[in-house]
CSV table of C-alpha atoms and ligand atoms in Angstrom, one decimal:
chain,number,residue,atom,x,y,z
A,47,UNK,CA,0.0,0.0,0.0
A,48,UNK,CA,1.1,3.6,-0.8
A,49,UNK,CA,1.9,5.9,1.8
A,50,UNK,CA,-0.8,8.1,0.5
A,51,UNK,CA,-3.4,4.9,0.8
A,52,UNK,CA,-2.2,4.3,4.7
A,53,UNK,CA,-2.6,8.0,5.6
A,54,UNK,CA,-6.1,7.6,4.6
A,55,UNK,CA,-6.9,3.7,5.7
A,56,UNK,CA,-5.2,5.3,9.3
A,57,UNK,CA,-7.1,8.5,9.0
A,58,UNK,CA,-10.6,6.3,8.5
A,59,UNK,CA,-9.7,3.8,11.6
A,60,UNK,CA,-9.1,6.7,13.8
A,61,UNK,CA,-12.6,8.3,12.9
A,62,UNK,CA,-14.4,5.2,13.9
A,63,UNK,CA,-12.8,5.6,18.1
A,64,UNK,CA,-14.8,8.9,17.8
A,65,UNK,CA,-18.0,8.5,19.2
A,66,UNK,CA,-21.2,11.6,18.7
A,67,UNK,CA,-20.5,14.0,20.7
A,68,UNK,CA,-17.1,13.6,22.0
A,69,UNK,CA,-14.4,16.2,21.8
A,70,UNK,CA,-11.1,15.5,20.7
A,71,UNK,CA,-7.2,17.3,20.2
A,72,UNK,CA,-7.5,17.5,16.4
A,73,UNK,CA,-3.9,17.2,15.3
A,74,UNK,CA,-1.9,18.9,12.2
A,75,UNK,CA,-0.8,17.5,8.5
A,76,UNK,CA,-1.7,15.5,6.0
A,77,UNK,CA,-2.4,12.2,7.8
A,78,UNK,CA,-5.0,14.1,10.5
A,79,UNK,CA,-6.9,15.4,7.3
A,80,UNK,CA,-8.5,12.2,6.8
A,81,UNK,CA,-9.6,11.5,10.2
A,82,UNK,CA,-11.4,15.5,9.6
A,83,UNK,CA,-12.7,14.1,6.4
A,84,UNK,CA,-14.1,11.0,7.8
A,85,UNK,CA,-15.8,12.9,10.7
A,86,UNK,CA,-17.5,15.7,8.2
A,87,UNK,CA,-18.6,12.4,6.4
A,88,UNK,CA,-20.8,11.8,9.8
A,89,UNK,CA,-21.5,15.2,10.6
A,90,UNK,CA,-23.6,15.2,7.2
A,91,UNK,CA,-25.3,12.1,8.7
A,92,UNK,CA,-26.1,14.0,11.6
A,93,UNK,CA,-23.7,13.4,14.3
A,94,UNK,CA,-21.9,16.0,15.9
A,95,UNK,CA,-18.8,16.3,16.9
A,96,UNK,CA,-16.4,19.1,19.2
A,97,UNK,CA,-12.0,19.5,18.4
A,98,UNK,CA,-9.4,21.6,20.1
A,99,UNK,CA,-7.3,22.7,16.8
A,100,UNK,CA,-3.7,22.2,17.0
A,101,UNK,CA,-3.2,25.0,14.1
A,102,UNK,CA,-4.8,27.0,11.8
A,103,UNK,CA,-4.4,24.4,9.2
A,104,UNK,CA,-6.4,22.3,11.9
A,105,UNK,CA,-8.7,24.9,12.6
A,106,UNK,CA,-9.4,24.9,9.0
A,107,UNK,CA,-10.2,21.1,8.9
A,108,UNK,CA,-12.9,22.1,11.7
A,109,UNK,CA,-14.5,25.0,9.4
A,110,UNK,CA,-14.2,23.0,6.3
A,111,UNK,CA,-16.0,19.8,7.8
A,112,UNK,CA,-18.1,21.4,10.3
A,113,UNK,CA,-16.9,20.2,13.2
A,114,UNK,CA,-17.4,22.3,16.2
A,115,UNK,CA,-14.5,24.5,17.4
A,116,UNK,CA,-13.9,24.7,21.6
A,117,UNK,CA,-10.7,25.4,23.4
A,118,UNK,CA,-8.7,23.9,26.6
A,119,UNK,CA,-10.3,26.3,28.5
A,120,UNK,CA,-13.8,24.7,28.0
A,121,UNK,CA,-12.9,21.1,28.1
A,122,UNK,CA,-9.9,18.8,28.4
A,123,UNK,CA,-10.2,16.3,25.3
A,124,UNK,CA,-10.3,12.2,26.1
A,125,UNK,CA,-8.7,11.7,23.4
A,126,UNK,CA,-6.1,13.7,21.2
A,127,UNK,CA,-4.8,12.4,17.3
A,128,UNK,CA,-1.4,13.7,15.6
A,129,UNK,CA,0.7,12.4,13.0
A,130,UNK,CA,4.5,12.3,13.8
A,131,UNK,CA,7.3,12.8,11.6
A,132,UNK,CA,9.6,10.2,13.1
A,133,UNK,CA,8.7,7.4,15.7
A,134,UNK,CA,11.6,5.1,17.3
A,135,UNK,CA,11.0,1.4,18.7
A,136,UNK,CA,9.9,3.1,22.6
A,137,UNK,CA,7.5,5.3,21.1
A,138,UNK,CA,9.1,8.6,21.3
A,139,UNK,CA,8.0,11.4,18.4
A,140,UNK,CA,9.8,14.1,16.5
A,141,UNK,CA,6.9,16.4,15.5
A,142,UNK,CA,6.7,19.9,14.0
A,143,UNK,CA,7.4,19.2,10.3
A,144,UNK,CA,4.3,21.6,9.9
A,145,UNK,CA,5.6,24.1,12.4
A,146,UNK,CA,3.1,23.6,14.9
A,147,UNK,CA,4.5,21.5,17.3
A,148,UNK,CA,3.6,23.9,20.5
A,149,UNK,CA,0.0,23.1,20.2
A,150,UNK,CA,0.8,20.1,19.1
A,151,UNK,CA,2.1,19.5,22.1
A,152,UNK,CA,-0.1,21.5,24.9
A,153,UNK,CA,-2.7,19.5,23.7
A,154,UNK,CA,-1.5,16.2,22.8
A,155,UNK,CA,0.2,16.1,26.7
A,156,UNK,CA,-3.4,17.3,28.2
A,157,UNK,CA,-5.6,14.5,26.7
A,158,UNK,CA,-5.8,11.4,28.5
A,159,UNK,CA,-4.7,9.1,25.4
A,160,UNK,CA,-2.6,10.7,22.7
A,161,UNK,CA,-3.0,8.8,19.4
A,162,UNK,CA,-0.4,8.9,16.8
A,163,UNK,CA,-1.1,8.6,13.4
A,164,UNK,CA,1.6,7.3,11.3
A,165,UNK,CA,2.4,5.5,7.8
A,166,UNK,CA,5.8,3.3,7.6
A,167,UNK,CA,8.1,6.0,6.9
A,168,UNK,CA,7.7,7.0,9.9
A,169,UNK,CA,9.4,4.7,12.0
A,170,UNK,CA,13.5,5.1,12.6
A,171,UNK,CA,15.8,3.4,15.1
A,172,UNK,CA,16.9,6.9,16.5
A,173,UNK,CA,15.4,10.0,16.9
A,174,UNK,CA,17.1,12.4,14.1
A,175,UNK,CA,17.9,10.1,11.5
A,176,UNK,CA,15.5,12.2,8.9
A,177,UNK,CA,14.4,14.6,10.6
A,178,UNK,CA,15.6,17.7,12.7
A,179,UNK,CA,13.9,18.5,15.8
A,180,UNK,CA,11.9,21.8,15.8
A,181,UNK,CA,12.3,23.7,17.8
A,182,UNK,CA,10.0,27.4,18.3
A,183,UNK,CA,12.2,30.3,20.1
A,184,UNK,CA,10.6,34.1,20.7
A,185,UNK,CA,12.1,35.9,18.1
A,186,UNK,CA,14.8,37.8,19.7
A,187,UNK,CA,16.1,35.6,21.7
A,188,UNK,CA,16.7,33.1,18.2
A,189,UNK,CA,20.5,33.8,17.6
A,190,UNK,CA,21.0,33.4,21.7
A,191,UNK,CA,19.5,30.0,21.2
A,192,UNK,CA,21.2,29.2,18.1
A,193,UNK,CA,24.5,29.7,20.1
A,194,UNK,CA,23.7,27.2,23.2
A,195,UNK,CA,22.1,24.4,20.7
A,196,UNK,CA,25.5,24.7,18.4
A,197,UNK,CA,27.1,23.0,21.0
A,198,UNK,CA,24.3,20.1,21.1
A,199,UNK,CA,23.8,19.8,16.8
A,200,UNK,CA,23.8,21.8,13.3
A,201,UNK,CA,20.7,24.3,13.8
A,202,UNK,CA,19.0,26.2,11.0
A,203,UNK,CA,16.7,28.5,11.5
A,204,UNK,CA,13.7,27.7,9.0
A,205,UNK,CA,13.2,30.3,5.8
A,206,UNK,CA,9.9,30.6,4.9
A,207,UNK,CA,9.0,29.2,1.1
A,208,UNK,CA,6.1,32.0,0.0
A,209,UNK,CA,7.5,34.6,1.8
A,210,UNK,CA,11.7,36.4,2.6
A,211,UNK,CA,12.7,35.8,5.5
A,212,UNK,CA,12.1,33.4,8.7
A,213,UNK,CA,8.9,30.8,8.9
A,214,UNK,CA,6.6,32.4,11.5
A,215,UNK,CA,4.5,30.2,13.7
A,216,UNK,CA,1.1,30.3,14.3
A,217,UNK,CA,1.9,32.0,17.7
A,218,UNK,CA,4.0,34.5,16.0
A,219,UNK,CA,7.8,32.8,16.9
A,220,UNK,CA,10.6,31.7,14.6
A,221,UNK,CA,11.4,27.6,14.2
A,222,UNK,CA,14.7,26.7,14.2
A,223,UNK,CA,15.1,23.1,12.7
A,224,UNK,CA,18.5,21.2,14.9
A,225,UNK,CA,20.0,18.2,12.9
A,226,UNK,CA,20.9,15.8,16.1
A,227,UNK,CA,20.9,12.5,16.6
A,228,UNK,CA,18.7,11.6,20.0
A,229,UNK,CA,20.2,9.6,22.5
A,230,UNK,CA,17.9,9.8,25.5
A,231,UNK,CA,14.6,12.1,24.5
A,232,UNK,CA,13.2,12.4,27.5
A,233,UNK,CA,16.5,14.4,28.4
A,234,UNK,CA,16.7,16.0,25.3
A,235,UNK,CA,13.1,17.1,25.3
A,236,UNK,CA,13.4,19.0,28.7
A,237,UNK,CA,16.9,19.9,28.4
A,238,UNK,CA,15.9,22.2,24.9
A,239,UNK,CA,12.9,23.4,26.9
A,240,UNK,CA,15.7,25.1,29.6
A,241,UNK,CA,17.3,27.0,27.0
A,242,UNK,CA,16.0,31.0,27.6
A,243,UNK,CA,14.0,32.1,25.1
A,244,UNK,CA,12.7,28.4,23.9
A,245,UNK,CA,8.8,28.2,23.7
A,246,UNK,CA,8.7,24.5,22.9
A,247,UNK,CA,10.4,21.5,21.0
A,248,UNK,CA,9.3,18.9,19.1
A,249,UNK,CA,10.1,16.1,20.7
A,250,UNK,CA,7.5,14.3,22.5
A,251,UNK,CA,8.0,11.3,25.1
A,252,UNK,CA,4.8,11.6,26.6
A,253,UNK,CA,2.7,7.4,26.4
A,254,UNK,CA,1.5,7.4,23.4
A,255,UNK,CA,-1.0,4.4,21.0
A,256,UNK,CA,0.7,4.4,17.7
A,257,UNK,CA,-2.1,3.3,14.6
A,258,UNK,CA,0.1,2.0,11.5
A,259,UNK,CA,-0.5,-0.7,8.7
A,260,UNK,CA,1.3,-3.6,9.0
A,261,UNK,CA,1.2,-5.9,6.1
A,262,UNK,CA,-1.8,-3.8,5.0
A,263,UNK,CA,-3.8,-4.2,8.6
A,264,UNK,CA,-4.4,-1.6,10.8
A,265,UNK,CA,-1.9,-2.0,13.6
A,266,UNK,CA,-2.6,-0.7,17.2
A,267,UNK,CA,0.4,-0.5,19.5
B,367,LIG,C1,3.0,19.2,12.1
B,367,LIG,C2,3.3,17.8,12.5
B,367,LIG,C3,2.6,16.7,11.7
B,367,LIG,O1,1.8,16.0,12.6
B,367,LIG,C4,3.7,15.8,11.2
B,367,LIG,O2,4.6,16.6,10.4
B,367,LIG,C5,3.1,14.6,10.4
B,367,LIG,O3,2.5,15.2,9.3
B,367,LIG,P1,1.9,14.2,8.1
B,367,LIG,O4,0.7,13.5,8.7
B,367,LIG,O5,1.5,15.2,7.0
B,367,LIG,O6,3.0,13.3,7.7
B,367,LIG,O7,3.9,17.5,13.5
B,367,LIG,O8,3.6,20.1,12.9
């Protein structure tokens, strides 16, 4: 199966542990849009259903499939879904591809089961074999930061494509991308978070249920 084809078979299996009526963390990227999809299918049939956007790529998924928009402040989701960018063999995430890992992450850590979506490409022995780890900074603290993660990696900050200049995150920061390999994430994760001037990084350690295809069958781990 294409990795197109499992984005959508994993996007369609995580619409069906949605039940009328719940409210969920509605993840970012191409994988999440076809859990939204699945659930504006239902909303058509008449069942309803609430999300806690992760971006405004997400919050667009809500609009365009009329699911309901609430925030953290109103309610504290069951269950959150995200796609990942890398996954090793414990379960640990790099996410952020999409720049919105800090959202990503407030909500993901607040529901009581996080679910990662992810096709096979996702899965790596370490942590920053493909990918860098994101990491959002305020923006004028981002050359401060560049100079302490030097030490740790090779960090570039990330240009924008459609637009001069730096990538600005939904919350209005810069995203510096650090090419490291990770040997312990959970260090890692809070060790980038110490740095003055970080918001957030994307690497997640937080218990997570991975859905995948194995030999084109939904795998739950
Ligand atoms: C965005 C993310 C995405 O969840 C991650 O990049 C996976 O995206 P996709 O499902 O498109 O492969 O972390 O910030």
């Amino acid at each position: 199966m294409n990795k197109e084809k499992q984005k959508e078979e994993i996007g369609k299996y995580a619409a069906q542990l949605i039940k009328d009526e719940e409210v969920i963390g509605l993840g970012t990227g191409s994988t999440v849009k076809y859990l939204a999809n699945a659930l504006g299918k239902r909303i058509e049939d008449g069942e309803k259903f609430y999300a806690v956007p992760t971006s405004y790529q997400s919050m667009q998924l809500c609009i365009n499939n009329k699911i309901n928009i609430v925030t953290l402040h109103e309610f504290t989701p069951e269950k959150a879904f995200d796609g990942a960018d890398e996954v090793d063999p414990s379960k640990n995430l790099i996410k952020g591809r999409g720049g919105a890992l800090t959202r990503e992450k407030i909500i993901g850590y607040s529901a009581k089961d996080f679910f990662v979506l992810i096709d096979d490409s996702k899965f790596v022995e370490q942590l920053g074999s493909k990918f860098p780890v994101p990491i959002e900074v305020l923006p004028l603290a981002y050359t401060s930061v560049i100079k302490r993660i030097s030490e740790i990696g090779n960090p570039i900050l990330r240009e924008a494509k459609a637009k001069d200049g730096p990538v600005i995150s939904d919350n209005g920061n810069f995203i510096i991308d650090l090419w490291v390999k990770i040997d312990n994430p959970k260090t890692r994760e809070v060790e980038l978070n110490n740095i003055p001037g970080t918001i957030e990084n994307g690497i997640f350690t937080r218990e997570c249920k991975t859905i995948s295809i194995v030999d084109d069958v939904i795998d739950v781990k």
